[in-house]
mmCIF file of N, CA and C in Angstrom:
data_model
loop_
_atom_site.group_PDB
_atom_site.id
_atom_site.type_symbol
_atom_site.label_atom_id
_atom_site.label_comp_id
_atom_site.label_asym_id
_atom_site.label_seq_id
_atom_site.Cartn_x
_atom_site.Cartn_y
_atom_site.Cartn_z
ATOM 1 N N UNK A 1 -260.793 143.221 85.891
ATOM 2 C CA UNK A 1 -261.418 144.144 84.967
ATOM 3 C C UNK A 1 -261.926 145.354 85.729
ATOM 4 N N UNK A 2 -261.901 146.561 84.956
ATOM 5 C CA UNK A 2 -262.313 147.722 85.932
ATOM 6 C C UNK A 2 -263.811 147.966 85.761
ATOM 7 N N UNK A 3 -264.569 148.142 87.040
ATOM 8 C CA UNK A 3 -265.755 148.780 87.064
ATOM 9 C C UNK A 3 -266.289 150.068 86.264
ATOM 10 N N UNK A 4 -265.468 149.896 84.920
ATOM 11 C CA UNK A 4 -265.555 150.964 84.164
ATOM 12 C C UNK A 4 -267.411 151.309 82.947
ATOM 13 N N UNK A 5 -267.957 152.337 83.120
ATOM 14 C CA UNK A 5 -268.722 152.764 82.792
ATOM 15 C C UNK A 5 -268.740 153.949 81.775
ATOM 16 N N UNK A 6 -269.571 153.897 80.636
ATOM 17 C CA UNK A 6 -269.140 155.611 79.984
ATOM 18 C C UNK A 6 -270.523 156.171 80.191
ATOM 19 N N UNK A 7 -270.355 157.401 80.877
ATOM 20 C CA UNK A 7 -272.025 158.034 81.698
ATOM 21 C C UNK A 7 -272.186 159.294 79.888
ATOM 22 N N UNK A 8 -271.277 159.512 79.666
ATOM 23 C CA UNK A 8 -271.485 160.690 78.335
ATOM 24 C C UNK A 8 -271.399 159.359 77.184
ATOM 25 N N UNK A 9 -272.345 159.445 76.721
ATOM 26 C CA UNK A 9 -272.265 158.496 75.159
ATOM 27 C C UNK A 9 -271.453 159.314 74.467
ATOM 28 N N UNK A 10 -271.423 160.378 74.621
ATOM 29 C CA UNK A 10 -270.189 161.146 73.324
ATOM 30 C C UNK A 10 -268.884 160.897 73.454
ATOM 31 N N UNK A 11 -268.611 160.456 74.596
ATOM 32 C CA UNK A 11 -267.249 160.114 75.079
ATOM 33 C C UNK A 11 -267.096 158.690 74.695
ATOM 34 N N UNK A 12 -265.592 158.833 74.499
ATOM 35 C CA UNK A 12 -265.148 157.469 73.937
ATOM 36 C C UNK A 12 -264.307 156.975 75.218
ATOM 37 N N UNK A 13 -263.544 155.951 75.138
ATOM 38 C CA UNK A 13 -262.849 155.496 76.370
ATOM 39 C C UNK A 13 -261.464 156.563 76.250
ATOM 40 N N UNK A 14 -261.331 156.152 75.176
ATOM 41 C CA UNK A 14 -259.764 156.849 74.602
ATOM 42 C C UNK A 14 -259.632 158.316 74.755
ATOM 43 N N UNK A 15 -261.148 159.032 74.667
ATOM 44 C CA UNK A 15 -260.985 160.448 75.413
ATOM 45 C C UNK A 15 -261.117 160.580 76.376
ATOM 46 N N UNK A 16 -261.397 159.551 77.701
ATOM 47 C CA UNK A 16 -261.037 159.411 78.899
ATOM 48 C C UNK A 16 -260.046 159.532 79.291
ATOM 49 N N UNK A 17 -259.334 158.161 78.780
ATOM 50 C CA UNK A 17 -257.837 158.412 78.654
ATOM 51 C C UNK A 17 -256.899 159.513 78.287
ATOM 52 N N UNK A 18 -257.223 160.085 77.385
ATOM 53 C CA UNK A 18 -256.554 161.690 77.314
ATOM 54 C C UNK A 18 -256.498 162.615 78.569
ATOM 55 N N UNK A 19 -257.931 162.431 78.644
ATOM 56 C CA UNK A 19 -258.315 163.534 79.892
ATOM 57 C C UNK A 19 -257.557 163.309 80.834
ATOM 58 N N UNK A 20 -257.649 162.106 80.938
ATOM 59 C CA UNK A 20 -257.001 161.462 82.681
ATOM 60 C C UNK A 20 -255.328 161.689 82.333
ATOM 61 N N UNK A 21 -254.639 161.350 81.096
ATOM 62 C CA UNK A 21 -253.074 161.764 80.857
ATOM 63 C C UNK A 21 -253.185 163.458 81.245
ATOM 64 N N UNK A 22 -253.719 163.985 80.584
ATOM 65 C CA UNK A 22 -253.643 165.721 80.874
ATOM 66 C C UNK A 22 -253.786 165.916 82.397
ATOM 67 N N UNK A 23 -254.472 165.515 82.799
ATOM 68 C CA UNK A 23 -254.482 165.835 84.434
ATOM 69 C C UNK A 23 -253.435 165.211 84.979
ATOM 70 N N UNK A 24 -252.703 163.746 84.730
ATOM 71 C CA UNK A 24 -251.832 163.600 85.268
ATOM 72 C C UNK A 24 -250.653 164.354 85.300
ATOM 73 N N UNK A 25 -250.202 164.893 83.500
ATOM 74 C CA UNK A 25 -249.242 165.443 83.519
ATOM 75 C C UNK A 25 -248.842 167.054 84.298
ATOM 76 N N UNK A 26 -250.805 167.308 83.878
ATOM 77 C CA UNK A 26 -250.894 168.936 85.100
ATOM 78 C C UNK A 26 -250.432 169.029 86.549
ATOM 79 N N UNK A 27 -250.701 167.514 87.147
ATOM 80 C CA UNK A 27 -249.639 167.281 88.506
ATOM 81 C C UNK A 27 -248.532 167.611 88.454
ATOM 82 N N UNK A 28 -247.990 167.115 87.536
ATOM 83 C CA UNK A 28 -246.096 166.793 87.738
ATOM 84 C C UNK A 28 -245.751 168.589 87.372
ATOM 85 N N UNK A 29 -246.728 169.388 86.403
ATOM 86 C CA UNK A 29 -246.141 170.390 85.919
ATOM 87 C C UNK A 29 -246.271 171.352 87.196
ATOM 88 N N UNK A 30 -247.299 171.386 87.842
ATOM 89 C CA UNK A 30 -248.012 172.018 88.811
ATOM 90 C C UNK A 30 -247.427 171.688 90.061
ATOM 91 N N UNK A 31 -246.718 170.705 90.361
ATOM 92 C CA UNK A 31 -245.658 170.595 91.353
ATOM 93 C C UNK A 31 -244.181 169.791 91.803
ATOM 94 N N UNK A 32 -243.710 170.954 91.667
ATOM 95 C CA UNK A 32 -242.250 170.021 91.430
ATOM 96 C C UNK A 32 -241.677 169.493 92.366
ATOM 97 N N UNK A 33 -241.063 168.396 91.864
ATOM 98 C CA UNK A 33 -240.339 167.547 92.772
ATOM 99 C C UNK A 33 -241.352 166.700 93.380
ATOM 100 N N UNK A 34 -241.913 165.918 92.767
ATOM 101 C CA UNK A 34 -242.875 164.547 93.015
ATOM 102 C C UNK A 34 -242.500 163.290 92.550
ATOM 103 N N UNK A 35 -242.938 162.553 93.705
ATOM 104 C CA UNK A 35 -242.292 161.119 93.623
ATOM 105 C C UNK A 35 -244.114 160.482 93.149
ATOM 106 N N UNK A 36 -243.948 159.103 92.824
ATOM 107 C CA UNK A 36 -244.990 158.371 92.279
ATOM 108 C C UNK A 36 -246.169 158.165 93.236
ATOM 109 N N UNK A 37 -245.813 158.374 94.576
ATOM 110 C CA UNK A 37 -247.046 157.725 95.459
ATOM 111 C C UNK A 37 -247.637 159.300 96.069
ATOM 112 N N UNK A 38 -246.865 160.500 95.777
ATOM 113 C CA UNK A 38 -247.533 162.015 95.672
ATOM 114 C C UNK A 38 -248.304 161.976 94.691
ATOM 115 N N UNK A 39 -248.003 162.037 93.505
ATOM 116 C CA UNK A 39 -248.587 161.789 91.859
ATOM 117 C C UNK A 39 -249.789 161.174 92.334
ATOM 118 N N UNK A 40 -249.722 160.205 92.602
ATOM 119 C CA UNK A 40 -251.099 159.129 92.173
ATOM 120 C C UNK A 40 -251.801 159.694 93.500
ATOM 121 N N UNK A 41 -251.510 160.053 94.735
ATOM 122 C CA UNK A 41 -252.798 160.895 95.280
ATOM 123 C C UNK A 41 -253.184 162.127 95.265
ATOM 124 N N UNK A 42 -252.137 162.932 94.804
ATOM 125 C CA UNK A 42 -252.896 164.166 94.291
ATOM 126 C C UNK A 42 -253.915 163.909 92.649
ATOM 127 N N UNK A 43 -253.563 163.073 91.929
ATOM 128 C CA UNK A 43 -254.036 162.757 90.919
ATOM 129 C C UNK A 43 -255.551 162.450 91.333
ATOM 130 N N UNK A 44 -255.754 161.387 92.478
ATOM 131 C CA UNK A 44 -256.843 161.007 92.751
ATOM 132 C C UNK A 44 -257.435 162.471 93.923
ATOM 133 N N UNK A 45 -256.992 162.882 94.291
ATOM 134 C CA UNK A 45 -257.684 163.688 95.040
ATOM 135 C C UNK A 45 -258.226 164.849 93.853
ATOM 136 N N UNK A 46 -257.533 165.412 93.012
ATOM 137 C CA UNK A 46 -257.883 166.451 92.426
ATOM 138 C C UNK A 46 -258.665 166.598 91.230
ATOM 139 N N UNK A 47 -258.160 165.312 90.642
ATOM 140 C CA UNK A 47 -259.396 164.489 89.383
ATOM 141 C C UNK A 47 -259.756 163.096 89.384
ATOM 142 N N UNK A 48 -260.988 162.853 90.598
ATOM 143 C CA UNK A 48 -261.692 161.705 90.975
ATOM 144 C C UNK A 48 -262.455 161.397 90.073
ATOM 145 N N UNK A 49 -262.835 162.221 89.101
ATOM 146 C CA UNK A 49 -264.062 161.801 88.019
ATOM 147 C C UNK A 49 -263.183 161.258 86.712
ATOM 148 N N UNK A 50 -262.003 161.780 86.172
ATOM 149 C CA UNK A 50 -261.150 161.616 85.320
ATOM 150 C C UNK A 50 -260.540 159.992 85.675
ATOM 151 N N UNK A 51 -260.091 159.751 86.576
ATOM 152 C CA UNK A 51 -259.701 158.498 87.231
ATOM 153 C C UNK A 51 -261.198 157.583 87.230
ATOM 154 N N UNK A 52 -261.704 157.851 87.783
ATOM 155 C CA UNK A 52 -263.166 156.907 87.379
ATOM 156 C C UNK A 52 -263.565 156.873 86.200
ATOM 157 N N UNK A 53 -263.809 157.829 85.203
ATOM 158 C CA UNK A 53 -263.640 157.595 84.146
ATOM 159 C C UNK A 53 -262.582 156.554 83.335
ATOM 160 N N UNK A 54 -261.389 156.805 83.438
ATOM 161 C CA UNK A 54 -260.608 155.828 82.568
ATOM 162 C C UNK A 54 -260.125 154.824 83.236
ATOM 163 N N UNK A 55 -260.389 154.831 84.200
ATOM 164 C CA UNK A 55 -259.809 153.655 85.268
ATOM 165 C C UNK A 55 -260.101 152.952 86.482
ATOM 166 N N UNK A 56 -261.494 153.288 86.378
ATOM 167 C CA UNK A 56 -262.633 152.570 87.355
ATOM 168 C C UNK A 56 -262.500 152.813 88.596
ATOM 169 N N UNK A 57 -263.333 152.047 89.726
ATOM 170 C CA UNK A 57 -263.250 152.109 91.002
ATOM 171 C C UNK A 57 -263.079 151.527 92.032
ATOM 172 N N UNK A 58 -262.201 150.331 91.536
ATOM 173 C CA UNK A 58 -261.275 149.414 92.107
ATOM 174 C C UNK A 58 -260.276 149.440 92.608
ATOM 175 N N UNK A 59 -259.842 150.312 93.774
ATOM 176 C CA UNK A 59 -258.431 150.806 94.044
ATOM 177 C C UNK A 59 -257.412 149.919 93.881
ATOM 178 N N UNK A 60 -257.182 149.048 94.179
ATOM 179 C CA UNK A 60 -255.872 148.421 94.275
ATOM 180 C C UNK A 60 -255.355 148.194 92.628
ATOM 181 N N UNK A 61 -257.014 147.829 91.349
ATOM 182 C CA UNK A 61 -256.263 148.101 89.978
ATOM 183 C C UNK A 61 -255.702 149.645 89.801
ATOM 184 N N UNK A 62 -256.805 150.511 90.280
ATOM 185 C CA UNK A 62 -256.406 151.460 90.017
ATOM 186 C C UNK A 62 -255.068 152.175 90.490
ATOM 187 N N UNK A 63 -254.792 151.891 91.761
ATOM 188 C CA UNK A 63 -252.840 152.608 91.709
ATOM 189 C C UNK A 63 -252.190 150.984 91.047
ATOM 190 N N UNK A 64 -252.522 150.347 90.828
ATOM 191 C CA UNK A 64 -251.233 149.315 90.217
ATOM 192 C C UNK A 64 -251.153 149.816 88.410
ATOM 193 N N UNK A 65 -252.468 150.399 87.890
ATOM 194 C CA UNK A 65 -252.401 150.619 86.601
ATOM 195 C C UNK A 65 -251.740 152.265 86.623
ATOM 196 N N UNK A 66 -251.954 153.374 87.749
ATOM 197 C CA UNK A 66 -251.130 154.683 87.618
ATOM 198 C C UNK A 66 -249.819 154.167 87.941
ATOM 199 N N UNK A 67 -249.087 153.432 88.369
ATOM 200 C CA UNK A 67 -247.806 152.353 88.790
ATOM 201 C C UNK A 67 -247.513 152.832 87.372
ATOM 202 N N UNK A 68 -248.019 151.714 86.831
ATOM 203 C CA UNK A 68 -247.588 151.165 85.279
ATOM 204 C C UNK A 68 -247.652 152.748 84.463
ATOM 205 N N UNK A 69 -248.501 153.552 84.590
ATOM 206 C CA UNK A 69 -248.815 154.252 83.979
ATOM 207 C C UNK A 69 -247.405 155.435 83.861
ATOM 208 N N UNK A 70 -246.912 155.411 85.122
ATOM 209 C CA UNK A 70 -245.430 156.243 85.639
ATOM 210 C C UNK A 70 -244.681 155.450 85.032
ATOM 211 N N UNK A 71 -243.812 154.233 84.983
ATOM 212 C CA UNK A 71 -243.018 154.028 84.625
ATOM 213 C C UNK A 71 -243.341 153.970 83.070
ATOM 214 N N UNK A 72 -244.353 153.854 82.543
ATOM 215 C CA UNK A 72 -244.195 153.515 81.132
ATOM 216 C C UNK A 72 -245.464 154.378 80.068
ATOM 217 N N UNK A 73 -245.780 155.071 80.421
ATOM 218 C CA UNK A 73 -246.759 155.575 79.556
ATOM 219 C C UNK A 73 -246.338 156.882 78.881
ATOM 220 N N UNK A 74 -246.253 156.728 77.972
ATOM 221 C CA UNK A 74 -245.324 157.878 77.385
ATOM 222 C C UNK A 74 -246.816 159.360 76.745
ATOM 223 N N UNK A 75 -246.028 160.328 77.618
ATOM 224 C CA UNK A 75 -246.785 162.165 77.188
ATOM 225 C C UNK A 75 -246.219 162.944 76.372
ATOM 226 N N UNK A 76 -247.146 163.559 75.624
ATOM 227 C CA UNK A 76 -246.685 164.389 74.614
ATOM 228 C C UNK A 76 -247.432 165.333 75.208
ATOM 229 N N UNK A 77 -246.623 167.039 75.408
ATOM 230 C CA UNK A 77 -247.457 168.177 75.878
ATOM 231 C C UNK A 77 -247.845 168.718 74.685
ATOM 232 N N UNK A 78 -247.884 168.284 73.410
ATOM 233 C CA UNK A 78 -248.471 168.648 71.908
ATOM 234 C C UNK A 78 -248.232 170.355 71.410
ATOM 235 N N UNK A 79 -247.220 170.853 72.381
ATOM 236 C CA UNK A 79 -246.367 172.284 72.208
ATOM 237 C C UNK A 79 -244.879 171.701 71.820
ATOM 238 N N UNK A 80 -243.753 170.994 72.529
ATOM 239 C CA UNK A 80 -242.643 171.410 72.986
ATOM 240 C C UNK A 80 -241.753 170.334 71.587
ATOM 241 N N UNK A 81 -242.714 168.995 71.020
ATOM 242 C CA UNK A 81 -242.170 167.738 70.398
ATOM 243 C C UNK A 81 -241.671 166.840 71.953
ATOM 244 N N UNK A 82 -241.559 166.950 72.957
ATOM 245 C CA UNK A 82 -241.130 165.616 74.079
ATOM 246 C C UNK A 82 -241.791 164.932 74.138
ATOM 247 N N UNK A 83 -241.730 163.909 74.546
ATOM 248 C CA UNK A 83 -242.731 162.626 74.827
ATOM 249 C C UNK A 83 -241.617 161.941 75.848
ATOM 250 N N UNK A 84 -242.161 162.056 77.476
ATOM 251 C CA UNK A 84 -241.677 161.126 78.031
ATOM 252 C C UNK A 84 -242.395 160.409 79.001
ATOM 253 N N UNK A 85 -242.034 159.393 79.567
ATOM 254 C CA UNK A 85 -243.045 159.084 80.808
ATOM 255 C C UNK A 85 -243.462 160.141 81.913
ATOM 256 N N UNK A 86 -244.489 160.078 82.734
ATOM 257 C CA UNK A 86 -244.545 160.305 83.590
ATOM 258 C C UNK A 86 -243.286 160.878 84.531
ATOM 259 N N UNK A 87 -243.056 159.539 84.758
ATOM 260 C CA UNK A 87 -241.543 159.748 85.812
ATOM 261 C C UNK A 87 -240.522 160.704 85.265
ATOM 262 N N UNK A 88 -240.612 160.465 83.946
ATOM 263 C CA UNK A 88 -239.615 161.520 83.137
ATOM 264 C C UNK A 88 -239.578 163.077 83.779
ATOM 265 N N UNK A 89 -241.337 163.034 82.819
ATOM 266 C CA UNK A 89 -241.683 164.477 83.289
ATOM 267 C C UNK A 89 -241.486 164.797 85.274
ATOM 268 N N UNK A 90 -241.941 164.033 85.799
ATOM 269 C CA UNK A 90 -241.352 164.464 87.304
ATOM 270 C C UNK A 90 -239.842 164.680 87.231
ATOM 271 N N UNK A 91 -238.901 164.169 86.743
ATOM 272 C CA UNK A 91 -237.556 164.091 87.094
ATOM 273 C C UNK A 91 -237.400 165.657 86.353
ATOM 274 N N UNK A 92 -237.845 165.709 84.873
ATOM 275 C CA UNK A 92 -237.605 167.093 84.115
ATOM 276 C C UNK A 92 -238.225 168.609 85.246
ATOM 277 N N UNK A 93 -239.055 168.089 85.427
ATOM 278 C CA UNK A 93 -240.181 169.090 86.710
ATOM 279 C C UNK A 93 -239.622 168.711 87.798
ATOM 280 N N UNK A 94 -238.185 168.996 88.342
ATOM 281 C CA UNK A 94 -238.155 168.303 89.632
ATOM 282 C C UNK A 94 -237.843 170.301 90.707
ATOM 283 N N UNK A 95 -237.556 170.781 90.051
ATOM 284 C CA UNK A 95 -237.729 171.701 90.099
ATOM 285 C C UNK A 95 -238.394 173.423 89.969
ATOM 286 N N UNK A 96 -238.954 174.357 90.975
ATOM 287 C CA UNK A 96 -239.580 175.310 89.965
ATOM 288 C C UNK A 96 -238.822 175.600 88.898
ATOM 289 N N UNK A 97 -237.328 175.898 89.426
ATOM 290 C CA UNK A 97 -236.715 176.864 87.850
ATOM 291 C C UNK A 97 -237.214 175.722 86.739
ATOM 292 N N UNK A 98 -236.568 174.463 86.501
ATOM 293 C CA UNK A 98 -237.023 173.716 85.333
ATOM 294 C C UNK A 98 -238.754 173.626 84.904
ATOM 295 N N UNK A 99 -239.320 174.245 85.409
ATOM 296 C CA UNK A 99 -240.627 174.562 85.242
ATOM 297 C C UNK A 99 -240.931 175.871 84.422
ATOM 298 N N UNK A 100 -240.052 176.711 85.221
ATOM 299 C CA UNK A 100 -240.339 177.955 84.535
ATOM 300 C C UNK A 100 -239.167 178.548 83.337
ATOM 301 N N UNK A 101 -238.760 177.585 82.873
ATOM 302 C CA UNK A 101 -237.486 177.153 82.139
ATOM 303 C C UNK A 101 -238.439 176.278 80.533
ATOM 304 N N UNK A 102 -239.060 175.613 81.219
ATOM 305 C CA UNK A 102 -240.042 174.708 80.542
ATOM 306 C C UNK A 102 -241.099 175.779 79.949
ATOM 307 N N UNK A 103 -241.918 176.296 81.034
ATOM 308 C CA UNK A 103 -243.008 177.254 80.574
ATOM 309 C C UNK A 103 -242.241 178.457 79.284
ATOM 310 N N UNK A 104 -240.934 178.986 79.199
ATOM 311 C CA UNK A 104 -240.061 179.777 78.742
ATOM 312 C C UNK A 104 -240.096 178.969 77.464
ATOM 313 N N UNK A 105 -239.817 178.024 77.194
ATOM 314 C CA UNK A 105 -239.557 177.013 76.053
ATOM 315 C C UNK A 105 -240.571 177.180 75.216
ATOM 316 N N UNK A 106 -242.343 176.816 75.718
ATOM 317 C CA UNK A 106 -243.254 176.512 75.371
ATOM 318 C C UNK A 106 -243.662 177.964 74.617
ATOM 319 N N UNK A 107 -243.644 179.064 75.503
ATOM 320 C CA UNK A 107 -243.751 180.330 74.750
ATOM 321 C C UNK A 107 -242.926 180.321 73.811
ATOM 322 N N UNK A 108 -241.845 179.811 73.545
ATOM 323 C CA UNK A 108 -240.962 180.887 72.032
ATOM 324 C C UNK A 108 -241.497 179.432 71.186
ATOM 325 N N UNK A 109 -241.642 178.097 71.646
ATOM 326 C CA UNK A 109 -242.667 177.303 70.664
ATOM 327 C C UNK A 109 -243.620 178.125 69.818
ATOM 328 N N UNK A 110 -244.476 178.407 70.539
ATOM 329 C CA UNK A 110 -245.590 179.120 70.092
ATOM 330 C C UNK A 110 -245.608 180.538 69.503
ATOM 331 N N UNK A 111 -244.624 181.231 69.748
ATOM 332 C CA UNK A 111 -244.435 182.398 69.039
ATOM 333 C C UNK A 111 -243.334 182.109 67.994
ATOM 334 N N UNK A 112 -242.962 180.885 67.829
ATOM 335 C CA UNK A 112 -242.171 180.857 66.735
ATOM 336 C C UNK A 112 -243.098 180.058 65.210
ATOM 337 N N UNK A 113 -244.094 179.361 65.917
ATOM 338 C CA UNK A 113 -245.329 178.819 64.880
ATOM 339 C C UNK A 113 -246.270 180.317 64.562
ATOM 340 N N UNK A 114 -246.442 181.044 65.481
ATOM 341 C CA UNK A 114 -247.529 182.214 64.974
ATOM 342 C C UNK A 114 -246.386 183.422 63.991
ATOM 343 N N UNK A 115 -245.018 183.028 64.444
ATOM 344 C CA UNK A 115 -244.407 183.972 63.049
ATOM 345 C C UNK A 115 -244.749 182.785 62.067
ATOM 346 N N UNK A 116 -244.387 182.171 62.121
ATOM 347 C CA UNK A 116 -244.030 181.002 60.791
ATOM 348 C C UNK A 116 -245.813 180.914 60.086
ATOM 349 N N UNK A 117 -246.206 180.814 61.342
ATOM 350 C CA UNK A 117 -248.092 181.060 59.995
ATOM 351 C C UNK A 117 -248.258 182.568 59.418
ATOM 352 N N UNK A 118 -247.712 183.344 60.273
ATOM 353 C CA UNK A 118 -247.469 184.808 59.642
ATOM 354 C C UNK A 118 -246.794 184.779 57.959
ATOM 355 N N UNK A 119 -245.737 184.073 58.437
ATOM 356 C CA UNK A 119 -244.724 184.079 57.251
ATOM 357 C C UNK A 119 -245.429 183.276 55.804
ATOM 358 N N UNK A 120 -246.448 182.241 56.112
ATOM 359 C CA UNK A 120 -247.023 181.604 55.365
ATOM 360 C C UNK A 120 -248.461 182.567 54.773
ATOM 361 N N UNK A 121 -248.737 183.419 55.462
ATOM 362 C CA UNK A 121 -249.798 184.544 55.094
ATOM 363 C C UNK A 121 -249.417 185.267 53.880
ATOM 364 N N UNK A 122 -248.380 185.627 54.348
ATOM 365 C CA UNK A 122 -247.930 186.813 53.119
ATOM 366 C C UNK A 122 -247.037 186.270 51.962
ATOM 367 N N UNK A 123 -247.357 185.254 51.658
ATOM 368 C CA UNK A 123 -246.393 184.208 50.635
ATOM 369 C C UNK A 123 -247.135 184.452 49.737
#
């Protein structure tokens, strides 16, 4: 069981968990071409409070559950519709261009919802 604690009563576990997915996935986006045992220490080096938060301070649970968490935990960047694992997203991010290929995507996402609420304005 993890030495897990919630220090904000407003916080739920499950918005831990968010937090700690968003930072993970900000790794893989933020540098390409990462394998699982880069991931899980830049993860821990760069968001130690996010990781203590959702996943205590038990190291050996804690990289066996970011383990699990790579091969099987499925992300949604809540812009693009993808949802893939971890590992996914590293393999998709294995590169800058597919990054900035990706970032390219996410913009005409979003400028294609701010016409389309446009378009719903003047109806």
């Amino acid at each position: 069981m993890n030495d897990f604690k919630f220090w904000n009563t407003d916080c739920t576990e499950d918005d831990f968990y968010a937090e700690l997915k968003e930072a993970a996935w900000n790794i893989l986006h933020e540098n390409s071409d990462m394998d699982l045992e880069n991931w899980k220490t830049l993860l821990i080096e760069q968001y130690p409070a996010e990781v203590v938060d959702a996943l205590g301070t038990n190291p050996p649970e804690v990289f066996a559950e970011l383990s699990d968490w790579w091969e099987s935990m499925g992300y949604d960047d809540g812009i693009t519709d993808l949802c893939y694992t971890f590992r996914d997203w590293a393999e998709y991010f294995a590169t800058e261009r597919s990054v900035e290929l990706y970032d390219l995507l996410v913009e005409a996402k979003l400028e294609i919802r701010r016409l389309e609420g446009e378009k719903s304005l003047r109806r």
